[in-house]
Amino acid sequence: MVSRRGFGSVRKLPSGRWQARYRDPEGELRPAETTFATKADADAWLATTRHELRVGEWIDPDLGERTLDSWAMRWFHSQSHLKPKTRASYESLLLSRVLPELGHMALVDLRPSHIQAMVSRFMTEGVSASRTRQCVMVLSQIMKAAVADGLIRANPCLAVKQPRLLKTEMRVLTSIEVERVAAEVEDRYRILVYVLAYCGLRWGEAIALTHGDVDPPPDGSALFARWPT
């Protein structure tokens, strides 16, 4: 039994289930990826597909069949804007963790449950929460690019629960301890100890300072004079 209408058709299979078919923008006849228990379900699926085609939200199912392996490496090699250290980190995460777990899967088949299972395995194996979160972050960027290219409809990483990072108390030196440290270094580096201790600068920011970056008060000129040039 075949039922035709303005868009697509449905037919009852020997198994008793219903199949829905439609023509894509290229005119190719495409069946639904699954069969349906009732004719009403098949009709509803066709109505949804027709709406997606009308509003430009239709996704070609064949595009999502490419594996995560191939898409991830294509994405990675296109990230020329990344700094060398970041590229090396991403490559390590992909080759050592993400792709061995999920690389064989088609993009369209990846579900939040698959990624959640990967996270659970990493935690069981003793992978740190930080590295596990980095894996999900890189994978999320890859899947976001797949959405943008029309390969898949949604990013499955967005629904994944990630491990919490352990919060550690920052160790802050007392003024007495700062003086002890300053007393142990060469005189020309002593002012650097004070800058790091009291000015809140990161290491790279502190060592990049020059005389021209600082406007010392009159009473600090003697100390400033010892700043290395």
Short mmCIF file of C-alpha atoms in Angstrom, two decimals:
data_model
loop_
_atom_site.label_atom_id
_atom_site.label_comp_id
_atom_site.label_asym_id
_atom_site.label_seq_id
_atom_site.Cartn_x
_atom_site.Cartn_y
_atom_site.Cartn_z
CA MET A 1 0.00 0.00 0.00
CA VAL A 2 1.45 3.35 -1.12
CA SER A 3 0.01 6.70 -0.12
CA ARG A 4 1.07 9.71 -2.21
CA ARG A 5 0.67 13.40 -1.47
CA GLY A 6 2.14 16.73 -2.61
CA PHE A 7 5.41 15.96 -0.81
CA GLY A 8 6.86 12.49 -0.46
CA SER A 9 5.07 9.19 -0.05
CA VAL A 10 4.51 6.53 2.58
CA ARG A 11 4.04 2.82 2.10
CA LYS A 12 3.29 -0.14 4.30
CA LEU A 13 6.00 -2.78 4.32
CA PRO A 14 5.45 -6.55 4.57
CA SER A 15 6.61 -6.30 8.17
CA GLY A 16 3.64 -4.08 8.96
CA ARG A 17 5.76 -0.98 9.55
CA TRP A 18 5.57 2.18 7.43
CA GLN A 19 8.29 3.69 5.25
CA ALA A 20 8.44 7.38 4.32
CA ARG A 21 10.28 8.65 1.21
CA TYR A 22 10.86 12.06 -0.32
CA ARG A 23 12.99 13.76 -2.99
CA ASP A 24 15.90 15.90 -1.86
CA PRO A 25 16.89 19.23 -3.50
CA GLU A 26 18.82 17.28 -6.15
CA GLY A 27 15.77 15.19 -7.02
CA GLU A 28 17.16 12.01 -5.46
CA LEU A 29 14.60 9.75 -3.77
CA ARG A 30 15.50 9.34 -0.13
CA PRO A 31 13.90 7.06 2.45
CA ALA A 32 13.71 8.00 6.11
CA GLU A 33 16.56 6.58 8.17
CA THR A 34 14.09 4.45 10.10
CA THR A 35 10.66 2.94 9.57
CA PHE A 36 7.58 3.89 11.58
CA ALA A 37 5.03 1.96 13.61
CA THR A 38 2.07 3.90 12.18
CA LYS A 39 1.17 5.82 9.04
CA ALA A 40 0.57 8.90 11.19
CA ASP A 41 4.17 8.77 12.44
CA ALA A 42 5.47 8.51 8.87
CA ASP A 43 3.28 11.44 7.80
CA ALA A 44 4.53 13.54 10.71
CA TRP A 45 8.15 12.82 9.78
CA LEU A 46 7.50 13.86 6.19
CA ALA A 47 5.84 17.08 7.36
CA THR A 48 8.89 17.91 9.48
CA THR A 49 11.27 17.16 6.62
CA ARG A 50 9.25 19.32 4.24
CA HIS A 51 9.39 22.22 6.70
CA GLU A 52 13.19 21.83 7.05
CA LEU A 53 13.60 21.96 3.28
CA ARG A 54 11.43 25.08 3.05
CA VAL A 55 13.28 27.05 5.72
CA GLY A 56 16.77 25.86 4.82
CA GLU A 57 17.33 23.70 7.91
CA TRP A 58 17.53 20.38 6.05
CA ILE A 59 20.73 18.42 6.63
CA ASP A 60 21.97 15.99 3.99
CA PRO A 61 22.27 12.69 5.92
CA ASP A 62 25.14 11.54 3.70
CA LEU A 63 27.37 14.45 4.77
CA GLY A 64 27.29 13.35 8.41
CA GLU A 65 28.47 9.86 7.46
CA ARG A 66 32.11 10.92 7.40
CA THR A 67 33.99 9.73 10.45
CA LEU A 68 35.18 11.89 13.30
CA ASP A 69 38.74 10.81 12.42
CA SER A 70 38.67 12.41 8.98
CA TRP A 71 36.70 15.51 9.97
CA ALA A 72 38.79 16.18 13.10
CA MET A 73 42.08 16.12 11.23
CA ARG A 74 40.67 18.30 8.45
CA TRP A 75 39.55 20.76 11.12
CA PHE A 76 42.88 20.60 12.93
CA HIS A 77 44.95 21.33 9.80
CA SER A 78 42.76 24.36 9.08
CA GLN A 79 43.53 25.99 12.45
CA SER A 80 46.54 27.93 11.19
CA HIS A 81 45.81 30.81 13.59
CA LEU A 82 46.71 28.73 16.65
CA LYS A 83 50.00 29.29 18.43
CA PRO A 84 52.50 26.40 18.12
CA LYS A 85 52.08 25.41 21.78
CA THR A 86 48.28 25.33 21.44
CA ARG A 87 48.47 23.31 18.21
CA ALA A 88 50.75 20.78 19.88
CA SER A 89 48.35 20.50 22.82
CA TYR A 90 45.31 19.99 20.57
CA GLU A 91 47.13 17.39 18.49
CA SER A 92 48.14 15.48 21.60
CA LEU A 93 44.58 15.50 22.96
CA LEU A 94 43.17 14.27 19.65
CA LEU A 95 45.71 11.56 18.88
CA SER A 96 46.19 10.19 22.38
CA ARG A 97 42.65 10.47 23.79
CA VAL A 98 39.71 11.63 21.67
CA LEU A 99 40.21 9.82 18.36
CA PRO A 100 41.19 6.44 19.82
CA GLU A 101 37.86 6.54 21.68
CA LEU A 102 35.46 8.01 19.11
CA GLY A 103 37.36 8.49 15.86
CA HIS A 104 35.73 5.51 14.13
CA MET A 105 32.22 6.90 14.57
CA ALA A 106 30.27 8.83 11.93
CA LEU A 107 29.61 12.44 12.88
CA VAL A 108 25.87 11.95 12.53
CA ASP A 109 25.96 9.01 14.97
CA LEU A 110 27.79 10.78 17.78
CA ARG A 111 25.50 11.32 20.76
CA PRO A 112 26.04 13.00 24.12
CA SER A 113 25.93 9.52 25.69
CA HIS A 114 29.00 8.45 23.69
CA ILE A 115 30.96 11.47 24.84
CA GLN A 116 29.75 11.06 28.41
CA ALA A 117 30.96 7.45 28.35
CA MET A 118 34.36 8.67 27.12
CA VAL A 119 34.54 11.14 30.02
CA SER A 120 33.67 8.38 32.49
CA ARG A 121 36.37 6.08 31.07
CA PHE A 122 38.97 8.82 31.31
CA MET A 123 38.12 9.45 34.95
CA THR A 124 38.25 5.71 35.71
CA GLU A 125 41.67 5.51 34.07
CA GLY A 126 42.92 8.33 36.26
CA VAL A 127 43.05 11.06 33.62
CA SER A 128 42.93 14.41 35.40
CA ALA A 129 39.76 16.48 35.41
CA SER A 130 41.65 19.28 33.66
CA ARG A 131 42.84 17.09 30.77
CA THR A 132 39.43 15.44 30.45
CA ARG A 133 37.77 18.84 30.17
CA GLN A 134 40.34 19.87 27.56
CA CYS A 135 39.43 16.79 25.50
CA VAL A 136 35.75 17.73 25.55
CA MET A 137 36.61 21.35 24.74
CA VAL A 138 38.57 20.42 21.62
CA LEU A 139 35.92 17.93 20.53
CA SER A 140 33.25 20.57 21.03
CA GLN A 141 35.11 22.96 18.72
CA ILE A 142 35.30 20.23 16.08
CA MET A 143 31.59 19.44 16.32
CA LYS A 144 30.70 23.15 16.29
CA ALA A 145 32.55 23.43 12.97
CA ALA A 146 30.59 20.43 11.67
CA VAL A 147 27.33 22.18 12.58
CA ALA A 148 28.50 25.35 10.82
CA ASP A 149 29.30 23.35 7.68
CA GLY A 150 25.87 21.71 7.68
CA LEU A 151 27.18 18.21 8.38
CA ILE A 152 25.16 17.71 11.57
CA ARG A 153 22.27 19.49 13.21
CA ALA A 154 23.57 20.06 16.75
CA ASN A 155 26.74 19.87 18.82
CA PRO A 156 26.47 16.77 21.07
CA CYS A 157 29.15 18.07 23.44
CA LEU A 158 26.88 20.77 24.82
CA ALA A 159 24.85 18.26 26.84
CA VAL A 160 27.87 16.53 28.40
CA LYS A 161 28.51 16.82 32.14
CA GLN A 162 32.18 17.39 32.80
CA PRO A 163 34.25 16.63 35.91
CA ARG A 164 34.75 19.44 38.38
CA LEU A 165 38.15 21.00 38.77
CA LEU A 166 39.57 20.74 42.25
CA LYS A 167 39.92 24.11 43.88
CA THR A 168 43.20 24.71 45.69
CA GLU A 169 43.99 27.43 48.16
CA MET A 170 46.48 29.94 46.83
CA ARG A 171 49.62 30.08 48.95
CA VAL A 172 50.35 33.73 49.72
CA LEU A 173 53.65 34.73 51.30
CA THR A 174 53.66 36.96 54.33
CA SER A 175 55.75 40.13 54.22
CA ILE A 176 58.35 38.42 56.41
CA GLU A 177 58.57 35.49 53.97
CA VAL A 178 58.91 37.90 51.04
CA GLU A 179 61.88 39.54 52.79
CA ARG A 180 63.47 36.13 53.33
CA VAL A 181 63.14 35.28 49.64
CA ALA A 182 64.48 38.68 48.59
CA ALA A 183 67.48 38.23 50.86
CA GLU A 184 68.41 34.96 49.11
CA VAL A 185 68.58 36.27 45.54
CA GLU A 186 71.18 38.37 43.82
CA ASP A 187 70.80 42.05 44.57
CA ARG A 188 69.91 42.91 40.97
CA TYR A 189 66.90 40.58 41.10
CA ARG A 190 65.64 41.70 44.51
CA ILE A 191 63.27 44.32 43.17
CA LEU A 192 61.74 41.66 40.89
CA VAL A 193 60.83 39.66 44.00
CA TYR A 194 58.98 42.67 45.40
CA VAL A 195 57.17 43.33 42.13
CA LEU A 196 55.99 39.72 41.91
CA ALA A 197 54.98 39.66 45.58
CA TYR A 198 53.09 42.95 45.79
CA CYS A 199 52.04 44.07 42.29
CA GLY A 200 49.99 41.06 41.15
CA LEU A 201 51.80 40.66 37.83
CA ARG A 202 52.34 37.34 36.12
CA TRP A 203 55.89 36.17 35.46
CA GLY A 204 55.89 37.13 31.78
CA GLU A 205 54.50 40.58 32.54
CA ALA A 206 56.99 41.23 35.33
CA ILE A 207 60.14 40.27 33.42
CA ALA A 208 59.01 42.35 30.43
CA LEU A 209 58.93 45.59 32.48
CA THR A 210 61.50 48.28 31.70
CA HIS A 211 62.35 51.64 33.26
CA GLY A 212 59.98 53.32 30.84
CA ASP A 213 57.02 51.26 32.09
CA VAL A 214 57.29 52.55 35.66
CA ASP A 215 56.77 56.01 37.13
CA PRO A 216 58.27 55.66 40.62
CA PRO A 217 57.46 58.01 43.50
CA PRO A 218 60.32 60.18 44.80
CA ASP A 219 60.76 58.06 47.92
CA GLY A 220 61.16 54.92 45.82
CA SER A 221 63.74 56.26 43.43
CA ALA A 222 66.65 54.62 45.22
CA LEU A 223 65.05 51.20 44.97
CA PHE A 224 64.02 51.83 41.36
CA ALA A 225 67.58 52.74 40.48
CA ARG A 226 68.59 49.13 41.13
CA TRP A 227 66.13 47.85 38.48
CA PRO A 228 68.23 45.88 35.95
CA THR A 229 68.53 47.40 32.46
#
